[in-house]
Coordinates of C-alpha atoms and ligand atoms in Angstrom, one line a residue:
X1 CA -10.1 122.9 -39.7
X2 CA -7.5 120.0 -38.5
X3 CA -5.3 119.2 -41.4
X4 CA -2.2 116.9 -41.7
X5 CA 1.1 116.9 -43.3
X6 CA 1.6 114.3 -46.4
X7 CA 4.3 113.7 -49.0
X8 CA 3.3 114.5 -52.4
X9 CA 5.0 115.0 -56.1
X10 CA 3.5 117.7 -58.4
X11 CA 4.9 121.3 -59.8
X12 CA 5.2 124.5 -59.3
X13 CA 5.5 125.5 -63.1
X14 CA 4.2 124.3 -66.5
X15 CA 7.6 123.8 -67.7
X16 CA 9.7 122.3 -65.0
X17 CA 9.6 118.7 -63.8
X18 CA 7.5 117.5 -61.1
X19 CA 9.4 117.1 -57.9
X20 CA 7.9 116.2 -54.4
X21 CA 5.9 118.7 -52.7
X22 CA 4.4 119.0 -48.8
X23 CA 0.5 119.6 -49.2
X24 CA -1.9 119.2 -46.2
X25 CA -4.9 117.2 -46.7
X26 CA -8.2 117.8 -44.4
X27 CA -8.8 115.5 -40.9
X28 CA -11.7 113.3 -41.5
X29 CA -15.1 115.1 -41.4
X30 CA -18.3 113.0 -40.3
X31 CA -18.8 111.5 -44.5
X32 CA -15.5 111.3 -45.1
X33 CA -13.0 108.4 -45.5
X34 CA -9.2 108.7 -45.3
X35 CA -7.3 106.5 -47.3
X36 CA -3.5 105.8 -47.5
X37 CA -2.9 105.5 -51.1
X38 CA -1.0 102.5 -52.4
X39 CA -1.0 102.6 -56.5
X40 CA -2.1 105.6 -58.5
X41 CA -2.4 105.6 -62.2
X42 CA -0.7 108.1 -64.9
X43 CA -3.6 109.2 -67.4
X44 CA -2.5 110.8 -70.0
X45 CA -4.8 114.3 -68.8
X46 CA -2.4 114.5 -66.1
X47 CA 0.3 115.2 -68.4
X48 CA -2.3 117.7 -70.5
X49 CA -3.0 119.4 -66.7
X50 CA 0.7 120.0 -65.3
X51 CA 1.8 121.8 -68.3
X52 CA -1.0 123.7 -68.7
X53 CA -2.1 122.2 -72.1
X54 CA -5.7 123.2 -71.6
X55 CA -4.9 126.4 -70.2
X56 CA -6.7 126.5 -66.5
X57 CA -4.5 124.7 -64.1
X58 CA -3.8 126.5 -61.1
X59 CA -0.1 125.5 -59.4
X60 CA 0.7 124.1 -57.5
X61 CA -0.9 121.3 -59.3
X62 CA -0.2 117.5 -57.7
X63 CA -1.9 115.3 -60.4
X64 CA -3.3 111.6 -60.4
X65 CA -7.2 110.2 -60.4
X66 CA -6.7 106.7 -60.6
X67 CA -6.5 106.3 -57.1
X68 CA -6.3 102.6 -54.9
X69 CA -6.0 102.3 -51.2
X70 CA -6.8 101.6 -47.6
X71 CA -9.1 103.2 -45.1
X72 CA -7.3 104.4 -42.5
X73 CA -9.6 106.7 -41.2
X74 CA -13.7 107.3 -41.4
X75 CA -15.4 110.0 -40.1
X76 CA -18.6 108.8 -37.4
X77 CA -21.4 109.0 -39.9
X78 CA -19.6 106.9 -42.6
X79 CA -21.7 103.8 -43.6
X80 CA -19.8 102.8 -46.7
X81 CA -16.6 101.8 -45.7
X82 CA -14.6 101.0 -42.5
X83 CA -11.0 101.1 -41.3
X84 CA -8.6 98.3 -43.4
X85 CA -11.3 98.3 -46.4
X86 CA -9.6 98.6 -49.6
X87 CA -11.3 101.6 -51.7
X88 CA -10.7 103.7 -54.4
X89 CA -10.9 108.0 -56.0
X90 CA -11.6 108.3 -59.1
X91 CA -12.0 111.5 -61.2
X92 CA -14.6 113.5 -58.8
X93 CA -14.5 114.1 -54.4
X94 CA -17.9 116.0 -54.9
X95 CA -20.4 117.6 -56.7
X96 CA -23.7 119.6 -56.0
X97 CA -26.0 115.9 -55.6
X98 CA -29.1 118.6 -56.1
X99 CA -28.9 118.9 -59.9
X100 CA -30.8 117.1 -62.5
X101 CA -27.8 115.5 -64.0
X102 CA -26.3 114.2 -60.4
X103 CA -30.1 113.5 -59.7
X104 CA -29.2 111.2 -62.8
X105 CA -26.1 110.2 -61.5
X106 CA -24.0 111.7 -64.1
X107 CA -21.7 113.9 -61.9
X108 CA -20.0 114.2 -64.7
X109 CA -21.8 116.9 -66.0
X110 CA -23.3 118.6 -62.5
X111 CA -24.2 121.8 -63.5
X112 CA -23.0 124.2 -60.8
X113 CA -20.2 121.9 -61.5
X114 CA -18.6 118.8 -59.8
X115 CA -15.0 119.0 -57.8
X116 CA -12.7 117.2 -59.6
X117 CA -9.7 114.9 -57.6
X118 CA -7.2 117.6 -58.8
X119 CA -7.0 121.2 -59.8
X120 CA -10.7 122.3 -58.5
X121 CA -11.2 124.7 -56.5
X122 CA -11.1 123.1 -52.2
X123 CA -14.6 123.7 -50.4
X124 CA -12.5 122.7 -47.1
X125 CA -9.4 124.3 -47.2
X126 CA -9.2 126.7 -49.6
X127 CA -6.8 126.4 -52.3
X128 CA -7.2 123.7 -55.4
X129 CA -7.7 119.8 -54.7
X130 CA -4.7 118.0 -55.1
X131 CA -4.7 114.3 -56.4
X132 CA -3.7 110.9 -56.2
X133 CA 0.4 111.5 -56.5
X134 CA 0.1 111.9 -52.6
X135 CA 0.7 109.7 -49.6
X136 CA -3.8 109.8 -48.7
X137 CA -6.5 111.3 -49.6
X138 CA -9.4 112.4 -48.0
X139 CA -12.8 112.3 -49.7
X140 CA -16.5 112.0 -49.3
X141 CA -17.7 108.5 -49.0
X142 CA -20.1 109.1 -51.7
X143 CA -17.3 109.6 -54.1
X144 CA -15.2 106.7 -52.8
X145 CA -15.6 103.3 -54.7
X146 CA -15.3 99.5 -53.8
X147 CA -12.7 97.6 -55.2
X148 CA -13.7 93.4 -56.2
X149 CA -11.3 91.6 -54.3
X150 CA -9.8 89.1 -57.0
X151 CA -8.4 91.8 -58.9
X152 CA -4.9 92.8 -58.5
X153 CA -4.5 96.0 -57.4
X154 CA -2.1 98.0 -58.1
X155 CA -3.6 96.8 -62.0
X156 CA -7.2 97.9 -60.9
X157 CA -5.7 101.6 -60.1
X158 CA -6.3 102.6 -64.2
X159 CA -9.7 101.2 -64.4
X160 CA -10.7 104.5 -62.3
X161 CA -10.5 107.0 -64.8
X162 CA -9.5 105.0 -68.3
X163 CA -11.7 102.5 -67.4
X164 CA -14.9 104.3 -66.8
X165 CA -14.2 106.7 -69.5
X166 CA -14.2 104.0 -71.9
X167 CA -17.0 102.0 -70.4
X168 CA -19.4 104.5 -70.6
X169 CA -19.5 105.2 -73.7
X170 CA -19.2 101.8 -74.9
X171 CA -22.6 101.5 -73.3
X172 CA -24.4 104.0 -74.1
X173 CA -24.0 103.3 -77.5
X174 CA -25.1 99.9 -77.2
X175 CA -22.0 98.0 -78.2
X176 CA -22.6 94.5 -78.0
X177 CA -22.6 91.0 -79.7
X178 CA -22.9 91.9 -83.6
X179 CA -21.3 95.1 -83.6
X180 CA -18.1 96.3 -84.9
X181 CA -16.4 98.5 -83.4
X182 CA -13.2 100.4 -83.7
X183 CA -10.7 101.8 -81.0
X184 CA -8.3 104.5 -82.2
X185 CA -5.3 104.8 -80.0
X186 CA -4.0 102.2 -78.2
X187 CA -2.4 104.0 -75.1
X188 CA -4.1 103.9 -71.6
X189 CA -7.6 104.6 -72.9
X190 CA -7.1 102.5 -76.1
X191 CA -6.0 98.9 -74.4
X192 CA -8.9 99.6 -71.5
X193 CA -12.0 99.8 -74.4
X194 CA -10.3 96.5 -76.1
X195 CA -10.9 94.8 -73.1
X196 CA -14.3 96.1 -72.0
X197 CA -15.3 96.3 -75.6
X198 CA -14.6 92.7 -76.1
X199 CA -16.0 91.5 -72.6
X200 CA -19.4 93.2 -74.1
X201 CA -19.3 90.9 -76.8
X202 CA -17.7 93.1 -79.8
X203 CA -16.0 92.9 -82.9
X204 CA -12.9 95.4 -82.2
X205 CA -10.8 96.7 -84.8
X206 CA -7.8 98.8 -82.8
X207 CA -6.0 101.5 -84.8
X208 CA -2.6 102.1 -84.1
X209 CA -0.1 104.5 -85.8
X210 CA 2.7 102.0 -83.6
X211 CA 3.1 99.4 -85.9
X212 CA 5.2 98.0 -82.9
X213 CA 2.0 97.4 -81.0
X214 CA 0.2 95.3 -83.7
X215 CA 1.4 92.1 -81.7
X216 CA 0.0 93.5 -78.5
X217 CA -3.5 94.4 -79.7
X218 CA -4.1 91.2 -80.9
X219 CA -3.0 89.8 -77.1
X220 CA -5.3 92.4 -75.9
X221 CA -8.2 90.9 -77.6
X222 CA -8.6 92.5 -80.6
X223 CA -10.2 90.7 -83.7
X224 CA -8.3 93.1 -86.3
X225 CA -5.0 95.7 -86.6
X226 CA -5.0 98.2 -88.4
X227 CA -1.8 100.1 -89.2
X228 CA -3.5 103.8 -89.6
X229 CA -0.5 105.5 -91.0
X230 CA -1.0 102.8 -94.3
X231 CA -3.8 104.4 -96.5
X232 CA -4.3 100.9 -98.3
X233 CA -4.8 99.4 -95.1
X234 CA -7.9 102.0 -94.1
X235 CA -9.5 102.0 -97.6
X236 CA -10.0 98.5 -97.1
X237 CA -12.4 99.5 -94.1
X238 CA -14.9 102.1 -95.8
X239 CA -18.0 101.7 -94.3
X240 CA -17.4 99.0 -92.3
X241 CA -17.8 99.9 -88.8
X242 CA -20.9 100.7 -86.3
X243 CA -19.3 102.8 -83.7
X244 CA -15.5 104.0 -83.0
X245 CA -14.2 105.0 -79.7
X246 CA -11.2 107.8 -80.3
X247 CA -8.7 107.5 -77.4
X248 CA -6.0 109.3 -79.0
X249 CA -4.4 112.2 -77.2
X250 CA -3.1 114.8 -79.7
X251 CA -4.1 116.2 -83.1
X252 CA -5.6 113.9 -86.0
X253 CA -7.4 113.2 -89.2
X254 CA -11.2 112.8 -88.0
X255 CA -12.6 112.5 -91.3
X256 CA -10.6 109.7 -92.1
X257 CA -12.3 107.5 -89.0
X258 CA -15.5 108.8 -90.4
X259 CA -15.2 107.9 -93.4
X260 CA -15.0 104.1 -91.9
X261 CA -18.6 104.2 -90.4
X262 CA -21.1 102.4 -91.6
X263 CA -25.1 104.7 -92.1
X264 CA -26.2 105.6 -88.7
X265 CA -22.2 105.5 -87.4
X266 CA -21.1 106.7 -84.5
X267 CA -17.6 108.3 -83.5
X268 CA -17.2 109.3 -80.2
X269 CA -14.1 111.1 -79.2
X270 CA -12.6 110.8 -75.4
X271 CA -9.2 112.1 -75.8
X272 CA -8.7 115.5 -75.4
X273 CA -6.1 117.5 -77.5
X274 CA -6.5 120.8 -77.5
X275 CA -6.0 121.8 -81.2
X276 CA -9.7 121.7 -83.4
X277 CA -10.2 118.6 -84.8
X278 CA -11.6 120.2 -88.3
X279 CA -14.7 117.8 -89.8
X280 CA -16.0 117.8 -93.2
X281 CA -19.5 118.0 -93.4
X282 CA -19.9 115.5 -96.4
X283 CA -18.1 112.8 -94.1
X284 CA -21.2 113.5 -91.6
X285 CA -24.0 113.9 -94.7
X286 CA -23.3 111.0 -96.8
X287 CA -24.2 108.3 -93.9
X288 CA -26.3 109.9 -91.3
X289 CA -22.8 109.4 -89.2
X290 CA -22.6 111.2 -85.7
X291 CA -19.5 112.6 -84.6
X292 CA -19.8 113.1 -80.1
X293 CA -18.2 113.3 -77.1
X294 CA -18.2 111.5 -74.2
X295 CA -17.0 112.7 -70.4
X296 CA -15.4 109.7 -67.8
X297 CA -18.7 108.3 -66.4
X298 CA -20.6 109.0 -62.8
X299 CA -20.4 107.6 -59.5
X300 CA -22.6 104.6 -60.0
X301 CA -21.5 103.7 -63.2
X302 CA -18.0 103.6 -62.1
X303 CA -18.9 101.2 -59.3
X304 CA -20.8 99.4 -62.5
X305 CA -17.4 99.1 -64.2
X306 CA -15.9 97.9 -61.5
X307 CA -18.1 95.0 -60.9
X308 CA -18.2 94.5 -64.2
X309 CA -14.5 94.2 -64.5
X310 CA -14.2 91.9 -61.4
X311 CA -17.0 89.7 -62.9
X312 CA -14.8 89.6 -66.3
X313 CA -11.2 89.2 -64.5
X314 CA -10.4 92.6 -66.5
X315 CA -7.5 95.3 -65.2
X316 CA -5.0 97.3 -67.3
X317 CA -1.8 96.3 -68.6
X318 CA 0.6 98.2 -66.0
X319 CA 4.3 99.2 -65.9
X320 CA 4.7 99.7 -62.3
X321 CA 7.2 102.8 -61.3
X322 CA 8.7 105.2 -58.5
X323 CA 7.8 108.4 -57.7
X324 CA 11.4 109.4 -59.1
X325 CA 10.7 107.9 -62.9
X326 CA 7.6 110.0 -63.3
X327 CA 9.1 112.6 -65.4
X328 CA 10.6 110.0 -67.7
X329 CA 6.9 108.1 -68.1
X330 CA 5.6 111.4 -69.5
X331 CA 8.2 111.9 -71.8
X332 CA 7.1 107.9 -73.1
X333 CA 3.5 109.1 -73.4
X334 CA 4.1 112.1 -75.3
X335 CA 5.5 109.4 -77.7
X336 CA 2.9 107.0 -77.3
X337 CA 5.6 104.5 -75.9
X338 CA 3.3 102.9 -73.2
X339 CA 2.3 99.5 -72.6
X340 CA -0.2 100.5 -71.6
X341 CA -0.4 102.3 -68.2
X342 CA 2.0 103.7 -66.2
X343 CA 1.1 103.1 -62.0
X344 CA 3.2 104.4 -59.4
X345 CA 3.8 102.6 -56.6
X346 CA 3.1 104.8 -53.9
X347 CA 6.0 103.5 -51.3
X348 CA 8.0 104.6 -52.9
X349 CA 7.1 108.4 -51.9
X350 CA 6.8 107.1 -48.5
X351 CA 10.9 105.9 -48.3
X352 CA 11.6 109.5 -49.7
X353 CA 13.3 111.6 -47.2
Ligands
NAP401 P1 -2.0 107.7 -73.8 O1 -1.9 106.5 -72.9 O2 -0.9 108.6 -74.0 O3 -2.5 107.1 -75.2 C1 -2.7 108.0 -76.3 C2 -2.5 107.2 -77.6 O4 -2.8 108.0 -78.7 C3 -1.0 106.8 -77.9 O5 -0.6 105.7 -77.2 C4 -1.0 106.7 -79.4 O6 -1.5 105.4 -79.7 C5 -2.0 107.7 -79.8 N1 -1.4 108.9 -80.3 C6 -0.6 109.8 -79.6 N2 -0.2 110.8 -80.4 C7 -0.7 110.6 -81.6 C8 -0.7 111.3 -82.8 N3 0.0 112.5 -82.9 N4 -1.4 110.9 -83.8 C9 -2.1 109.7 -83.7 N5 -2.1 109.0 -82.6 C10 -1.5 109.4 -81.6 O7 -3.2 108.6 -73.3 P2 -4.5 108.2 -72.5 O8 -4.2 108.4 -71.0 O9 -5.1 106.9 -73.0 O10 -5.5 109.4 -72.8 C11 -5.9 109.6 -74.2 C12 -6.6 111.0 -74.3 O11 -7.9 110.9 -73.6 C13 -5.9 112.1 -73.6 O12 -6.1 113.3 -74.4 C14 -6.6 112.3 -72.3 O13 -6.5 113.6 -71.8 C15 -8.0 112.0 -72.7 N6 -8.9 111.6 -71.6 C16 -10.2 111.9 -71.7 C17 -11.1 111.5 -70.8 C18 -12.5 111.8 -70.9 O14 -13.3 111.8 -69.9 N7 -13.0 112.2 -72.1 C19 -10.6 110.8 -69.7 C20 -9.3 110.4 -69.6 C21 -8.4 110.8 -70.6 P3 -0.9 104.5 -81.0 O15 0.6 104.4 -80.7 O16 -1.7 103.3 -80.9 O17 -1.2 105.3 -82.2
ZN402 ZN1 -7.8 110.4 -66.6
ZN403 ZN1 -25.0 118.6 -59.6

């Protein structure tokens, strides 16, 4: 198989810095769509992936699936897209399309399981899939999303993974106009579910352990801070909430966030520590409270999102940066010093020698 050259940044190593790296990326089959990448997002699960954090990366590792572009290529039985389009790569290139769940179109969960944007194993070329830190990308048009034109878009590159991730869930559990609900965490995932959250007609209630973002959730859109690390501050919200959305990215006191759900409560957790988050079962019992997880969101419900947010006028908060301050950015989200997503504009890899 033809393959091409491109610049990318990623390691070798869980515990040395990422650095640029030369990966090849295939030509364009007859589905696929090439895209020269322009923004890509830092999710915090990049971070988790290149040092290993959930034990099953595979280096070299070149991270990033919040991925915003231009075609620059389509292969001859592409329908979606053509040349100059702008388009987008989320989390997923592929999956089986055969199984009940991407029957379903949660890809999410395919069963023989999906290909994810980096650190799966390549059907093409061998090797892992390598993500969005990368000069283009080459995926199936099936797996390639439109982007709504009045969005700006190196802000719309977050909306591709911390956007669906918090969408999704959002909706599934119904939250709407006369429901309050509470977002722990406000990082990447956290300021994304204020928005979307508040777009669906919600009562949000962020909880922060940065009393220095109280200012900024309220800016965001939400209706009430809390400061979590204040006990008299979380008393006063016992059994007051119908649903909580847990962004946050390392260990925590779960019971404490159930204990603010009302009967029938749910929590649903989307960050991803790897430590066990230990529940006691009274916290469950004594309300008929639910404690879940929820898994980014599949193909058409990403395209969903991103409708929804150009409808709404909604992208992230960014901090735009070169490929050379990317080290330093995941130093700031290991101390939760984001505001409130870290995009990296991709020419700058292109000027590096
Ligand atoms: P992020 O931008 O780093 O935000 C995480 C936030 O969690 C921080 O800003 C901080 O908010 C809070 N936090 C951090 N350490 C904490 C601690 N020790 N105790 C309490 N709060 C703490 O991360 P992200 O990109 O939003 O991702 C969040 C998590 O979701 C990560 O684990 C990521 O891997 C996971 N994730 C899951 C999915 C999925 O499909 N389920 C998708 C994407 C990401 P405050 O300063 O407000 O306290
Ligand atoms: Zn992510
Ligand atoms: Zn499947």
């Amino acid at each position: 198989m033809e393959t091409t050259n491109v610049k990318a940044y990623g390691t070798e190593a869980a515990q040395v810095p990422l650095k640029q790296l030369n990966i090849q990326r295939r030509s364009v089959t007859s589905h696929d769509v090439e895209i020269e990448i322009l923004y890509c997002g830092i999710c915090h699960s990049d971070l988790h992936t290149a040092r290993n954090e959930w034990r099953n990366t595979i280096y070299p590792i070149v991270p990033g699936h919040e991925i915003v572009g231009k075609v620059t290529n389509v292969g001859n039985h592409v329908t979606k897209f053509k040349v100059g389009d702008l388009a987008a790569v989320g989390c997923m290139v592929d999956s089986c399309r055969e199984c009940e769940y991407c029957k379903e179109g949660l890809e999410q969960f395919c069963e023989p399981g999906n290909t994810l944007t980096f650190n799966s194993p390549d059907e093409h070329l061998g090797g892992q899939t390598y993500g969005g830190y990368s000069e283009s990308i080459v995926s199936d048009e099936n797996f390639v999303l439109h982007i709504p034109e009045n969005l700006d878009l190196a802000a719309t590159a977050p909306l591709l993974c911390a956007g669906i991730t918090t969408y999704s869930p959002l909706k599934h559990w119904q939250v709407g106009p006369g429901k309050k609900v509470g977002v722990v965490g406000l990082g990447g995932l956290g300021h994304m579910a204020i928005k979307i959250a508040k777009a669906m007609g919600a009562h949000v209630v962020v909880f922060t352990t940065s009393a220095s973002k109280t200012e900024d959730a309220k800016r965001l859109g939400a209706d009430e801070v809390v400061l979590s690390t204040d006990e008299e501050q979380m008393t006063k919200y016992a059994k007051s909430l119908h649903f909580i959305l847990d962004c946050v990215s390392a260990q925590h006191n779960i019971d404490a966030y159930l204990n603010l759900l009302r009967v029938d409560g749910a929590l649903v957790l989307v960050g991803a520590p790897m430590e066990p988050l230990p529940v006691t079962s009274f916290s469950l019992i004594m309300g008929r409270r639910s404690f879940s997880g929820s898994l980014i969101g599949g193909i058409a419900e990403t395209q969903e999102m991103l409708d929804f947010c150009g409808k709404h006028n909604i992208v992230s908060d960014i901090e735009l940066i070169g490929v050379k301050e990317i080290n330093e950015a995941y130093e700031r989200l290991l101390k939760g010093d984001v505001r409130y997503r870290f995009v990296i504009d991709m020419a700058s890899l292109k000027n590096e020698k």
